[in-house]
């Protein structure tokens, strides 16, 4: 395999830092061309000095001077602001864009990268949640690969290799159940953010951890899976698997099933996306069946965790509904982390926002961007009414 030049959007976050661990492990295969971060300028400086990319971007413009001064004397181009994310992904030397930004801000850079022929290693699920039909249409038009980084979608992707002629009957996305598995609505009325941030199996950023606790993360994954694998809503099921060993399952039309298994470690799906179609030798922990004598599965509780039900409902409705859901959820999580609403209040805020926003049936990219911004304003206005 020829050496691949990688652009990492969100290099200072959980996925970005683990992706750089993968790059360190395979210097003969992977080279970093672009690094971007949001606010952690100290870590971005450290990464830039180690990997010497062609360009770095800090989206927090107030940190630009600090970054610029720290990298003076290098040949690294330093930029700031959200618009710079779009500018740097057009570099003709970039082969793969790893989009690990959290939230809808990841949409536009992904679209521009696809239009410039870059393969996409996608950890930013909101790209497909907000504009899945548009993005996958562009990927087909420009003949670029969409390589999923989420452990569940990576599992489905791996199970489908070599099965191109065999129709999918159903896929099962597995969920750990988060810290509140088995709890009822009464149990969740007094949940604190400290409790919600204690995920039993995965180490992730705050926003994704809260989404996991509310099962919104799984709802977003359902929407993403629909577009990634060209499925109908009823072909996607969610099952709770507390051990997080079976990362997802594909059932084919003959009833046979394939599952991808392994210890819960995000570096493996990241490596798979960056080095596909090769499976490279690594030193990651291996799964030991004797340490897990029992693997259990149970249905997801959509009555208690209403975010999952809301995600299915917007997917069935179509149009801009998933875009509205995603934007409202980002505001809801922010409000919960700021002690403005309760844990259960997040679902209430999302549902109220969906009711307020008029349906747009066939949105364009500019429509999606405008709808996202408008939805955030509506959701913020509704916080005090929840």
mmCIF file of N, CA and C in Angstrom, residues 327-328 331 349 353 356-357 370-383:
data_model
loop_
_atom_site.group_PDB
_atom_site.id
_atom_site.type_symbol
_atom_site.label_atom_id
_atom_site.label_comp_id
_atom_site.label_asym_id
_atom_site.label_seq_id
_atom_site.Cartn_x
_atom_site.Cartn_y
_atom_site.Cartn_z
ATOM 1 N N UNK A 327 -29.571 19.050 15.871
ATOM 2 C CA UNK A 327 -29.269 20.379 16.408
ATOM 3 C C UNK A 327 -29.915 20.574 17.774
ATOM 4 N N UNK A 328 -31.155 20.138 17.910
ATOM 5 C CA UNK A 328 -31.846 20.260 19.196
ATOM 6 C C UNK A 328 -31.145 19.435 20.271
ATOM 7 N N UNK A 331 -28.030 21.205 21.635
ATOM 8 C CA UNK A 331 -28.400 22.237 22.605
ATOM 9 C C UNK A 331 -28.872 21.591 23.905
ATOM 10 N N UNK A 349 -37.037 18.653 25.471
ATOM 11 C CA UNK A 349 -36.588 19.804 24.690
ATOM 12 C C UNK A 349 -36.478 19.455 23.207
ATOM 13 N N UNK A 353 -38.793 21.099 20.238
ATOM 14 C CA UNK A 353 -38.145 21.789 19.114
ATOM 15 C C UNK A 353 -38.624 21.221 17.786
ATOM 16 N N UNK A 356 -41.877 22.684 16.929
ATOM 17 C CA UNK A 356 -41.822 24.108 16.581
ATOM 18 C C UNK A 356 -41.344 24.331 15.144
ATOM 19 N N UNK A 357 -40.438 23.487 14.680
ATOM 20 C CA UNK A 357 -39.804 23.707 13.384
ATOM 21 C C UNK A 357 -40.639 23.112 12.249
ATOM 22 N N UNK A 370 -28.704 26.362 7.306
ATOM 23 C CA UNK A 370 -29.630 27.347 7.865
ATOM 24 C C UNK A 370 -30.572 26.715 8.884
ATOM 25 N N UNK A 371 -31.065 25.523 8.575
ATOM 26 C CA UNK A 371 -31.986 24.820 9.492
ATOM 27 C C UNK A 371 -31.271 24.490 10.799
ATOM 28 N N UNK A 372 -30.029 24.056 10.702
ATOM 29 C CA UNK A 372 -29.245 23.760 11.896
ATOM 30 C C UNK A 372 -29.132 24.994 12.789
ATOM 31 N N UNK A 373 -28.807 26.121 12.183
ATOM 32 C CA UNK A 373 -28.640 27.354 12.969
ATOM 33 C C UNK A 373 -29.958 27.825 13.558
ATOM 34 N N UNK A 374 -31.036 27.769 12.780
ATOM 35 C CA UNK A 374 -32.341 28.201 13.259
ATOM 36 C C UNK A 374 -32.838 27.298 14.390
ATOM 37 N N UNK A 375 -32.610 26.007 14.238
ATOM 38 C CA UNK A 375 -33.051 25.058 15.258
ATOM 39 C C UNK A 375 -32.381 25.340 16.592
ATOM 40 N N UNK A 376 -31.123 25.683 16.561
ATOM 41 C CA UNK A 376 -30.404 25.979 17.805
ATOM 42 C C UNK A 376 -31.012 27.181 18.515
ATOM 43 N N UNK A 377 -31.398 28.181 17.753
ATOM 44 C CA UNK A 377 -32.041 29.356 18.353
ATOM 45 C C UNK A 377 -33.372 28.980 18.990
ATOM 46 N N UNK A 378 -34.159 28.189 18.274
ATOM 47 C CA UNK A 378 -35.461 27.759 18.791
ATOM 48 C C UNK A 378 -35.282 26.941 20.060
ATOM 49 N N UNK A 379 -34.341 25.990 20.033
ATOM 50 C CA UNK A 379 -34.126 25.133 21.197
ATOM 51 C C UNK A 379 -33.678 25.940 22.412
ATOM 52 N N UNK A 380 -32.792 26.906 22.198
ATOM 53 C CA UNK A 380 -32.333 27.727 23.331
ATOM 54 C C UNK A 380 -33.489 28.524 23.927
ATOM 55 N N UNK A 381 -34.376 29.015 23.065
ATOM 56 C CA UNK A 381 -35.539 29.764 23.556
ATOM 57 C C UNK A 381 -36.480 28.900 24.369
ATOM 58 N N UNK A 382 -36.480 27.595 24.103
ATOM 59 C CA UNK A 382 -37.397 26.681 24.780
ATOM 60 C C UNK A 382 -36.858 26.141 26.092
ATOM 61 N N UNK A 383 -35.597 26.354 26.378
ATOM 62 C CA UNK A 383 -34.983 25.751 27.575
ATOM 63 C C UNK A 383 -35.731 26.115 28.848
#
